Amino acid sequence: MKFSDKQIHKNKTLFYCLLALLAWLPIPLGSNRPWAWSIFELASYALFAFAAYKYRQTLFPRLSVYKLPIALFTGFLFYVVVQTIPLPSALLSLLSPESANMYLTAGVSTAPISIDAPQTSISLYKSVAYFCVFLTTLLLCDELKKIKLLMLLIIFAGLFQAMYGALEILFGAETSWIFQLPVKQNATGTFVYKNHFANFLMLCLSVGVGYLVSTLLTSKPTGGGHQKLRNFLSMFLNGKAFVRIALAIMVIALVMSRSRMGNTAFFLSMTVVGLLSLFLIKKRTKGLTLLIISMFIIDMFILSAWFGLDKVKDRIEQTSLSTETRDEVVIDSIPLLQDFALTGSGLGTYYTAFPQHTGDEVYAFYDHAHNDYLQFAIELGIPATLVIFSLPLIALWQCVKVLKNRRSSIARGAAFGALMGIVGMAIHISVDFPLQAPANATYFIVILAIGFVVSNKRLR
């Protein structure tokens, strides 16, 4: 019995370490600096190593339930390793003629597929860290109550970012309170780029809405006046009201970011998943329908109107193709895709390859394609991109099945949130690069893991 208690204690300790890592990630500029992502990499490697050792006797049976997503993720990592291996010029010319020509021009006879192997190695280390977080989440989230705690942590992380970002603007701060960076008119939280901040909030909001859905799915009939009063007081005691207030604050901060696609991704994903859930969830309560309606009415038309949704709308309406250069970046990147369609230029090498195809219309420096679909296809090649992008598609399908078939309110709420996050991310990355920020990418990976975990019928 003592041994069992000790094992449970170790399990909880590792789980809380995972929560601590996730809480830390967005704070140091979204972990989008070498020193910050190095801390993340070391922490994620160590955490998975401890988790694997802890479950060493049952490691493979536990993970075998998720063998398809793990196999796809492993295949992706294996291919990135292949991109860094020096190859003879004859073989390189066969696999990647464009890379071979670049190296031959430089007088290099043996070279890798990647046109910038050090950058690809950096991206590989990050990708391995994401994989470690993915596996650790699959291992440690073996109970529904842990899924609930994980969702609450994500909500708290989003609330902190929202309050920090909004208060900086409302108090008129000229430099950020933590890193002393210049503060503009847009809320950015502890991130540097407003669209990364908006995307992070979108992910946290998705999980928050899913948490609320889980509480509504357990709602009981209101009964008489005394029962209604008890239900009202219970709403505050069980944290439902707090989460609803936290979501309202996050929506305010999201609008204050002035991110066009960040706002669009959240509200559109909420619309799509909300309507879909009305068809999928059997025996739903009236509270679920009211929640979806209230999110539209209260958040979009009242709160966000006070804090600047009209300005976001104006930015969308005033966007001109003559002043917007990001579309030119996409157009100029098409030849890159044609050159590296099969094997890619190497993960993390877009900013090395793009200057060679820059048109006269693009006068600024772009280190990302402002379209993650395109950037991944250029860097990895189309086949490898299809492999890694199949992960969210499979997770999406698993979430749909959970909403339709599972009875657990927590599982269905988590699936709702994960589905919202996947749809929102799919929309946002069509015009930006949120997956290039380690904090955003990690939270998205965790959301995918949640989608897979709640589909496990053994989860109780």
Short mmCIF file of C-alpha atoms in Angstrom, two decimals:
data_model
loop_
_atom_site.label_atom_id
_atom_site.label_comp_id
_atom_site.label_asym_id
_atom_site.label_seq_id
_atom_site.Cartn_x
_atom_site.Cartn_y
_atom_site.Cartn_z
CA MET A 1 0.00 0.00 0.00
CA LYS A 2 2.86 2.35 0.87
CA PHE A 3 4.50 1.60 -2.45
CA SER A 4 1.28 2.43 -4.26
CA ASP A 5 0.99 5.74 -2.40
CA LYS A 6 4.59 6.55 -3.29
CA GLN A 7 3.94 5.82 -6.95
CA ILE A 8 0.84 8.02 -6.92
CA HIS A 9 2.85 10.83 -5.32
CA LYS A 10 5.52 10.60 -8.04
CA ASN A 11 2.82 10.64 -10.71
CA LYS A 12 1.28 13.79 -9.24
CA THR A 13 4.68 15.46 -8.92
CA LEU A 14 5.47 14.88 -12.59
CA PHE A 15 2.02 16.09 -13.59
CA TYR A 16 2.45 19.31 -11.61
CA CYS A 17 5.87 19.76 -13.23
CA LEU A 18 4.14 19.55 -16.62
CA LEU A 19 1.65 22.20 -15.49
CA ALA A 20 4.51 24.40 -14.25
CA LEU A 21 6.30 24.11 -17.59
CA LEU A 22 3.15 25.10 -19.47
CA ALA A 23 2.58 28.04 -17.11
CA TRP A 24 6.14 29.25 -17.71
CA LEU A 25 6.25 28.90 -21.51
CA PRO A 26 4.38 32.08 -22.61
CA ILE A 27 6.04 34.37 -20.05
CA PRO A 28 9.54 34.79 -21.58
CA LEU A 29 8.37 36.43 -24.83
CA GLY A 30 6.41 33.33 -25.81
CA SER A 31 9.66 31.34 -25.38
CA ASN A 32 10.58 32.73 -28.79
CA ARG A 33 14.19 33.56 -27.92
CA PRO A 34 17.15 31.12 -27.98
CA TRP A 35 17.68 31.24 -24.21
CA ALA A 36 13.97 30.72 -23.56
CA TRP A 37 13.44 27.83 -25.94
CA SER A 38 16.66 26.22 -24.66
CA ILE A 39 15.14 26.16 -21.16
CA PHE A 40 11.97 24.68 -22.65
CA GLU A 41 13.90 22.00 -24.53
CA LEU A 42 15.91 20.88 -21.51
CA ALA A 43 12.83 20.88 -19.28
CA SER A 44 10.72 18.90 -21.75
CA TYR A 45 13.49 16.33 -22.34
CA ALA A 46 13.95 15.84 -18.60
CA LEU A 47 10.23 15.66 -17.90
CA PHE A 48 9.67 12.96 -20.50
CA ALA A 49 12.73 11.02 -19.31
CA PHE A 50 11.36 10.98 -15.75
CA ALA A 51 7.87 10.06 -16.97
CA ALA A 52 9.24 7.24 -19.15
CA TYR A 53 11.27 5.91 -16.22
CA LYS A 54 8.28 6.15 -13.91
CA TYR A 55 6.14 4.12 -16.33
CA ARG A 56 9.00 1.94 -17.59
CA GLN A 57 7.12 -1.32 -16.92
CA THR A 58 3.95 -0.22 -18.71
CA LEU A 59 5.35 2.41 -21.09
CA PHE A 60 4.65 0.66 -24.38
CA PRO A 61 1.17 -0.66 -23.46
CA ARG A 62 0.16 2.85 -22.34
CA LEU A 63 1.42 4.49 -25.52
CA SER A 64 0.26 1.74 -27.88
CA VAL A 65 -3.25 3.19 -27.65
CA TYR A 66 -1.91 6.24 -29.49
CA LYS A 67 0.36 4.41 -31.92
CA LEU A 68 -0.90 6.18 -35.05
CA PRO A 69 -0.24 9.79 -33.93
CA ILE A 70 3.05 8.73 -32.33
CA ALA A 71 4.11 6.98 -35.55
CA LEU A 72 3.26 10.06 -37.63
CA PHE A 73 5.13 12.38 -35.26
CA THR A 74 8.12 10.01 -35.20
CA GLY A 75 8.14 9.82 -38.99
CA PHE A 76 8.17 13.60 -39.19
CA LEU A 77 11.15 13.82 -36.80
CA PHE A 78 13.00 11.09 -38.66
CA TYR A 79 12.64 12.99 -41.91
CA VAL A 80 13.95 16.21 -40.35
CA VAL A 81 17.01 14.24 -39.21
CA VAL A 82 17.44 12.99 -42.79
CA GLN A 83 17.41 16.62 -43.98
CA THR A 84 20.57 17.30 -41.93
CA ILE A 85 22.61 14.28 -43.10
CA PRO A 86 25.37 15.06 -45.66
CA LEU A 87 24.78 13.19 -48.91
CA PRO A 88 26.93 12.58 -52.01
CA SER A 89 26.27 15.12 -54.75
CA ALA A 90 24.81 12.48 -57.10
CA LEU A 91 22.23 11.36 -54.54
CA LEU A 92 21.48 14.94 -53.49
CA SER A 93 20.91 15.91 -57.13
CA LEU A 94 18.38 13.11 -57.40
CA LEU A 95 16.51 13.99 -54.20
CA SER A 96 16.77 17.78 -54.22
CA PRO A 97 18.17 19.30 -57.43
CA GLU A 98 17.77 22.86 -56.13
CA SER A 99 19.76 22.15 -52.95
CA ALA A 100 22.41 20.35 -55.00
CA ASN A 101 22.78 23.33 -57.36
CA MET A 102 23.19 25.73 -54.44
CA TYR A 103 25.91 23.62 -52.84
CA LEU A 104 27.68 22.94 -56.15
CA THR A 105 27.76 26.68 -56.82
CA ALA A 106 29.51 27.06 -53.46
CA GLY A 107 31.94 24.28 -54.36
CA VAL A 108 30.59 21.76 -51.84
CA SER A 109 30.45 18.17 -53.05
CA THR A 110 28.90 16.47 -50.02
CA ALA A 111 25.96 18.30 -48.47
CA PRO A 112 22.56 17.75 -46.81
CA ILE A 113 19.10 18.35 -48.23
CA SER A 114 18.75 21.35 -45.94
CA ILE A 115 20.20 24.55 -47.38
CA ASP A 116 20.97 25.70 -43.83
CA ALA A 117 21.71 22.62 -41.73
CA PRO A 118 22.41 24.49 -38.45
CA GLN A 119 18.97 26.15 -38.60
CA THR A 120 17.34 22.81 -39.35
CA SER A 121 19.13 21.30 -36.35
CA ILE A 122 17.76 24.09 -34.13
CA SER A 123 14.26 23.39 -35.43
CA LEU A 124 14.81 19.67 -34.88
CA TYR A 125 15.66 20.18 -31.21
CA LYS A 126 12.48 22.21 -30.79
CA SER A 127 10.42 19.58 -32.60
CA VAL A 128 11.82 16.84 -30.35
CA ALA A 129 10.81 18.99 -27.36
CA TYR A 130 7.26 19.26 -28.74
CA PHE A 131 7.22 15.48 -29.16
CA CYS A 132 8.37 15.01 -25.57
CA VAL A 133 5.57 17.26 -24.32
CA PHE A 134 3.11 15.33 -26.48
CA LEU A 135 4.22 11.96 -25.08
CA THR A 136 4.38 13.28 -21.51
CA THR A 137 0.82 14.57 -21.76
CA LEU A 138 -0.37 11.22 -23.11
CA LEU A 139 1.35 9.41 -20.24
CA LEU A 140 0.48 11.66 -17.31
CA CYS A 141 -3.10 12.62 -18.20
CA ASP A 142 -4.45 9.19 -17.34
CA GLU A 143 -7.48 10.43 -15.38
CA LEU A 144 -10.33 12.77 -16.25
CA LYS A 145 -9.62 14.91 -13.19
CA LYS A 146 -6.12 15.55 -14.55
CA ILE A 147 -7.62 16.64 -17.85
CA LYS A 148 -9.78 19.05 -15.86
CA LEU A 149 -6.74 20.45 -14.01
CA LEU A 150 -4.84 20.79 -17.28
CA MET A 151 -7.73 22.73 -18.79
CA LEU A 152 -7.85 25.02 -15.75
CA LEU A 153 -4.11 25.68 -16.03
CA ILE A 154 -4.52 26.69 -19.67
CA ILE A 155 -7.38 29.01 -18.66
CA PHE A 156 -5.26 30.60 -15.91
CA ALA A 157 -2.36 31.07 -18.35
CA GLY A 158 -4.68 32.82 -20.79
CA LEU A 159 -6.19 34.94 -18.02
CA PHE A 160 -2.75 36.11 -16.88
CA GLN A 161 -1.77 37.05 -20.43
CA ALA A 162 -5.08 38.83 -20.99
CA MET A 163 -4.88 40.88 -17.79
CA TYR A 164 -1.22 41.70 -18.31
CA GLY A 165 -1.71 42.75 -21.93
CA ALA A 166 -4.91 44.72 -21.32
CA LEU A 167 -3.64 46.54 -18.22
CA GLU A 168 -0.47 47.65 -20.00
CA ILE A 169 -2.63 49.38 -22.60
CA LEU A 170 -5.20 50.75 -20.15
CA PHE A 171 -2.50 52.22 -17.89
CA GLY A 172 -0.69 53.70 -20.88
CA ALA A 173 2.60 51.90 -20.27
CA GLU A 174 5.34 52.93 -22.70
CA THR A 175 7.49 49.86 -22.01
CA SER A 176 6.45 46.37 -20.94
CA TRP A 177 6.55 45.72 -17.21
CA ILE A 178 8.65 42.55 -17.40
CA PHE A 179 11.05 42.88 -20.34
CA GLN A 180 11.00 46.66 -20.86
CA LEU A 181 10.12 46.35 -24.55
CA PRO A 182 8.24 49.18 -26.30
CA VAL A 183 4.46 48.96 -25.88
CA LYS A 184 2.37 50.01 -28.88
CA GLN A 185 -1.37 50.58 -29.11
CA ASN A 186 -2.07 46.86 -29.42
CA ALA A 187 -2.16 44.45 -26.48
CA THR A 188 0.60 41.85 -26.73
CA GLY A 189 0.89 40.42 -23.21
CA THR A 190 4.35 38.98 -22.63
CA PHE A 191 4.61 38.24 -26.37
CA VAL A 192 6.36 40.54 -28.82
CA TYR A 193 4.08 39.95 -31.81
CA LYS A 194 0.40 40.78 -31.39
CA ASN A 195 -0.76 37.92 -33.61
CA HIS A 196 1.11 35.37 -31.50
CA PHE A 197 -0.58 36.87 -28.43
CA ALA A 198 -3.98 36.72 -30.12
CA ASN A 199 -3.43 33.13 -31.22
CA PHE A 200 -2.41 32.13 -27.71
CA LEU A 201 -5.58 33.68 -26.31
CA MET A 202 -7.62 31.92 -28.98
CA LEU A 203 -6.23 28.56 -27.83
CA CYS A 204 -6.86 29.35 -24.15
CA LEU A 205 -10.36 30.62 -24.91
CA SER A 206 -11.13 27.43 -26.80
CA VAL A 207 -10.16 25.32 -23.80
CA GLY A 208 -12.09 27.67 -21.52
CA VAL A 209 -15.26 27.34 -23.56
CA GLY A 210 -14.77 23.57 -23.50
CA TYR A 211 -14.49 23.67 -19.72
CA LEU A 212 -17.74 25.60 -19.46
CA VAL A 213 -19.40 23.11 -21.79
CA SER A 214 -18.31 20.28 -19.47
CA THR A 215 -20.01 21.99 -16.51
CA LEU A 216 -23.19 22.64 -18.47
CA LEU A 217 -23.43 19.02 -19.58
CA THR A 218 -23.76 18.03 -15.93
CA SER A 219 -26.43 20.61 -15.14
CA LYS A 220 -29.52 19.37 -13.37
CA PRO A 221 -33.12 20.57 -13.73
CA THR A 222 -33.60 23.83 -11.90
CA GLY A 223 -36.78 22.90 -10.03
CA GLY A 224 -38.40 25.46 -7.72
CA GLY A 225 -37.18 28.78 -6.38
CA HIS A 226 -35.05 27.28 -3.60
CA GLN A 227 -33.38 24.91 -6.05
CA LYS A 228 -32.65 27.77 -8.43
CA LEU A 229 -31.00 29.70 -5.59
CA ARG A 230 -28.89 26.66 -4.66
CA ASN A 231 -27.87 26.21 -8.30
CA PHE A 232 -26.95 29.90 -8.53
CA LEU A 233 -24.77 29.73 -5.40
CA SER A 234 -23.27 26.44 -6.59
CA MET A 235 -22.25 28.11 -9.84
CA PHE A 236 -19.96 30.45 -7.87
CA LEU A 237 -18.68 27.76 -5.53
CA ASN A 238 -17.67 25.33 -8.29
CA GLY A 239 -15.81 27.99 -10.25
CA LYS A 240 -18.13 28.17 -13.25
CA ALA A 241 -18.73 31.90 -12.81
CA PHE A 242 -15.01 32.53 -12.36
CA VAL A 243 -14.23 30.76 -15.63
CA ARG A 244 -16.95 32.74 -17.41
CA ILE A 245 -15.46 36.00 -16.11
CA ALA A 246 -11.99 34.82 -17.14
CA LEU A 247 -13.28 34.15 -20.66
CA ALA A 248 -14.80 37.64 -20.83
CA ILE A 249 -11.45 39.18 -19.84
CA MET A 250 -9.66 37.10 -22.46
CA VAL A 251 -12.12 38.20 -25.14
CA ILE A 252 -11.50 41.84 -24.19
CA ALA A 253 -7.73 41.33 -24.48
CA LEU A 254 -8.15 39.45 -27.77
CA VAL A 255 -10.03 42.39 -29.25
CA MET A 256 -7.48 44.84 -27.80
CA SER A 257 -4.75 43.00 -29.71
CA ARG A 258 -6.35 44.36 -32.93
CA SER A 259 -5.46 41.06 -34.58
CA ARG A 260 -7.81 40.63 -37.52
CA MET A 261 -7.38 36.92 -38.07
CA GLY A 262 -6.91 36.18 -34.36
CA ASN A 263 -10.39 37.54 -33.66
CA THR A 264 -11.83 35.96 -36.79
CA ALA A 265 -10.34 32.56 -35.93
CA PHE A 266 -11.82 32.56 -32.43
CA PHE A 267 -15.33 33.70 -33.30
CA LEU A 268 -15.53 31.56 -36.44
CA SER A 269 -14.26 28.43 -34.66
CA MET A 270 -16.75 29.03 -31.85
CA THR A 271 -19.52 29.32 -34.43
CA VAL A 272 -18.56 26.18 -36.34
CA VAL A 273 -17.94 23.97 -33.30
CA GLY A 274 -20.91 25.39 -31.39
CA LEU A 275 -23.33 24.62 -34.19
CA LEU A 276 -21.73 21.22 -34.78
CA SER A 277 -22.06 20.32 -31.11
CA LEU A 278 -25.79 21.02 -31.18
CA PHE A 279 -26.10 18.16 -33.67
CA LEU A 280 -23.52 15.82 -32.12
CA ILE A 281 -24.19 16.01 -28.38
CA LYS A 282 -27.10 13.85 -27.37
CA LYS A 283 -29.36 14.88 -24.48
CA ARG A 284 -27.78 18.31 -24.29
CA THR A 285 -29.02 20.80 -21.72
CA LYS A 286 -30.54 24.18 -22.47
CA GLY A 287 -27.49 25.68 -20.80
CA LEU A 288 -25.26 24.59 -23.67
CA THR A 289 -27.42 26.37 -26.22
CA LEU A 290 -27.61 29.45 -24.01
CA LEU A 291 -23.82 29.45 -23.57
CA ILE A 292 -23.22 29.52 -27.31
CA ILE A 293 -25.75 32.31 -27.78
CA SER A 294 -24.36 34.29 -24.84
CA MET A 295 -20.80 34.04 -26.19
CA PHE A 296 -22.03 35.77 -29.34
CA ILE A 297 -24.22 38.40 -27.75
CA ILE A 298 -22.23 39.30 -24.64
CA ASP A 299 -18.69 38.90 -25.95
CA MET A 300 -18.97 40.08 -29.53
CA PHE A 301 -21.59 42.81 -29.37
CA ILE A 302 -21.23 44.25 -25.85
CA LEU A 303 -17.80 43.68 -24.27
CA SER A 304 -15.77 43.85 -27.45
CA ALA A 305 -17.71 46.88 -28.69
CA TRP A 306 -16.54 48.77 -25.58
CA PHE A 307 -12.94 47.68 -26.04
CA GLY A 308 -12.46 48.07 -29.77
CA LEU A 309 -14.11 45.48 -32.00
CA ASP A 310 -15.08 48.39 -34.24
CA LYS A 311 -11.38 49.15 -34.72
CA VAL A 312 -10.68 45.56 -35.66
CA LYS A 313 -13.56 45.75 -38.15
CA ASP A 314 -12.16 49.00 -39.55
CA ARG A 315 -8.72 47.40 -39.97
CA ILE A 316 -10.26 44.54 -41.94
CA GLU A 317 -12.28 46.92 -44.14
CA GLN A 318 -9.34 49.27 -44.73
CA THR A 319 -6.89 46.50 -45.59
CA SER A 320 -5.68 47.25 -49.10
CA LEU A 321 -3.82 44.95 -51.41
CA SER A 322 -1.75 47.95 -52.42
CA THR A 323 -0.46 48.47 -48.87
CA GLU A 324 -0.50 44.87 -47.64
CA THR A 325 2.74 43.10 -48.57
CA ARG A 326 2.08 39.75 -46.92
CA ASP A 327 0.13 38.57 -49.96
CA GLU A 328 3.17 39.43 -52.09
CA VAL A 329 5.30 37.29 -49.78
CA VAL A 330 2.98 34.36 -50.41
CA ILE A 331 3.06 34.95 -54.18
CA ASP A 332 6.86 35.23 -54.19
CA SER A 333 7.08 32.02 -52.15
CA ILE A 334 5.30 29.91 -54.75
CA PRO A 335 8.49 29.39 -56.81
CA LEU A 336 10.18 28.15 -53.63
CA LEU A 337 7.47 25.54 -53.26
CA GLN A 338 8.00 24.48 -56.86
CA ASP A 339 11.76 24.17 -56.28
CA PHE A 340 11.51 22.22 -53.01
CA ALA A 341 8.15 20.45 -53.40
CA LEU A 342 9.45 16.92 -52.82
CA THR A 343 12.09 17.09 -50.09
CA GLY A 344 11.91 20.67 -48.83
CA SER A 345 14.62 23.24 -48.20
CA GLY A 346 15.08 22.13 -44.60
CA LEU A 347 12.97 22.82 -41.52
CA GLY A 348 13.60 26.37 -40.30
CA THR A 349 15.27 27.58 -43.50
CA TYR A 350 12.54 29.77 -44.99
CA TYR A 351 14.32 33.02 -44.19
CA THR A 352 17.47 31.64 -45.87
CA ALA A 353 15.66 30.62 -49.05
CA PHE A 354 13.14 33.46 -49.44
CA PRO A 355 15.50 36.40 -50.23
CA GLN A 356 16.48 34.65 -53.46
CA HIS A 357 12.89 34.96 -54.72
CA THR A 358 11.89 38.34 -53.29
CA GLY A 359 10.05 40.60 -55.73
CA ASP A 360 10.25 44.39 -56.00
CA GLU A 361 6.92 44.76 -54.18
CA VAL A 362 8.37 43.28 -50.96
CA TYR A 363 10.60 45.86 -49.32
CA ALA A 364 10.61 44.56 -45.73
CA PHE A 365 12.52 41.61 -44.28
CA TYR A 366 10.35 38.51 -43.91
CA ASP A 367 11.67 35.54 -41.98
CA HIS A 368 8.34 33.70 -42.20
CA ALA A 369 5.85 33.14 -45.01
CA HIS A 370 2.80 34.47 -43.09
CA ASN A 371 1.17 31.21 -44.07
CA ASP A 372 2.26 28.17 -42.08
CA TYR A 373 0.77 25.77 -44.63
CA LEU A 374 3.04 27.23 -47.28
CA GLN A 375 6.08 27.56 -45.05
CA PHE A 376 5.91 23.95 -43.87
CA ALA A 377 5.46 22.76 -47.46
CA ILE A 378 8.54 24.73 -48.56
CA GLU A 379 10.72 23.62 -45.66
CA LEU A 380 9.60 19.98 -45.42
CA GLY A 381 8.30 19.21 -48.87
CA ILE A 382 4.69 18.35 -49.58
CA PRO A 383 4.82 14.62 -48.53
CA ALA A 384 6.30 15.31 -45.06
CA THR A 385 3.93 18.26 -44.59
CA LEU A 386 0.95 16.00 -45.25
CA VAL A 387 2.28 13.59 -42.64
CA ILE A 388 2.61 16.15 -39.83
CA PHE A 389 -0.60 17.98 -40.75
CA SER A 390 -2.52 14.71 -40.56
CA LEU A 391 -2.04 14.83 -36.77
CA PRO A 392 -4.57 17.63 -36.14
CA LEU A 393 -6.94 16.09 -38.68
CA ILE A 394 -6.94 12.77 -36.81
CA ALA A 395 -7.32 14.59 -33.48
CA LEU A 396 -10.23 16.54 -34.93
CA TRP A 397 -11.98 13.34 -35.96
CA GLN A 398 -11.38 11.82 -32.53
CA CYS A 399 -12.94 14.90 -30.90
CA VAL A 400 -16.01 14.62 -33.12
CA LYS A 401 -16.44 10.98 -32.08
CA VAL A 402 -16.08 11.88 -28.40
CA LEU A 403 -18.76 14.57 -28.68
CA LYS A 404 -21.08 12.11 -30.35
CA ASN A 405 -20.46 8.93 -28.37
CA ARG A 406 -18.92 9.52 -24.93
CA ARG A 407 -21.05 10.13 -21.86
CA SER A 408 -18.41 11.76 -19.66
CA SER A 409 -19.07 15.50 -19.40
CA ILE A 410 -15.38 16.28 -18.85
CA ALA A 411 -14.36 14.22 -21.88
CA ARG A 412 -16.95 15.91 -24.11
CA GLY A 413 -16.07 19.37 -22.79
CA ALA A 414 -12.37 18.74 -23.40
CA ALA A 415 -13.16 17.46 -26.90
CA PHE A 416 -15.24 20.58 -27.56
CA GLY A 417 -12.33 22.81 -26.50
CA ALA A 418 -9.77 20.82 -28.48
CA LEU A 419 -11.99 20.90 -31.56
CA MET A 420 -12.34 24.68 -31.24
CA GLY A 421 -8.57 25.04 -30.89
CA ILE A 422 -7.88 22.91 -33.95
CA VAL A 423 -10.40 24.76 -36.13
CA GLY A 424 -9.18 28.13 -34.88
CA MET A 425 -5.54 27.26 -35.54
CA ALA A 426 -6.40 25.92 -39.01
CA ILE A 427 -7.94 29.30 -39.82
CA HIS A 428 -5.22 31.46 -38.30
CA ILE A 429 -2.20 29.75 -39.88
CA SER A 430 -3.62 30.44 -43.35
CA VAL A 431 -2.47 34.08 -43.03
CA ASP A 432 0.16 34.02 -40.28
CA PHE A 433 2.81 31.95 -38.52
CA PRO A 434 1.64 31.19 -34.94
CA LEU A 435 3.15 27.70 -35.04
CA GLN A 436 6.61 29.29 -35.24
CA ALA A 437 6.25 30.55 -31.63
CA PRO A 438 7.26 27.78 -29.16
CA ALA A 439 4.60 28.70 -26.58
CA ASN A 440 1.80 28.59 -29.15
CA ALA A 441 3.09 25.42 -30.79
CA THR A 442 3.41 23.67 -27.43
CA TYR A 443 -0.07 24.62 -26.29
CA PHE A 444 -1.44 23.43 -29.62
CA ILE A 445 0.42 20.13 -29.22
CA VAL A 446 -1.05 19.75 -25.72
CA ILE A 447 -4.53 20.45 -27.10
CA LEU A 448 -4.00 17.74 -29.73
CA ALA A 449 -2.88 15.38 -26.96
CA ILE A 450 -6.06 16.20 -25.01
CA GLY A 451 -8.09 15.30 -28.08
CA PHE A 452 -6.38 11.91 -28.28
CA VAL A 453 -6.50 11.22 -24.53
CA VAL A 454 -10.24 11.83 -24.13
CA SER A 455 -10.90 9.47 -27.03
CA ASN A 456 -9.33 6.66 -24.96
CA LYS A 457 -12.26 4.65 -23.62
CA ARG A 458 -10.14 3.43 -20.69
CA LEU A 459 -9.92 6.97 -19.33
CA ARG A 460 -11.99 7.38 -16.19
#
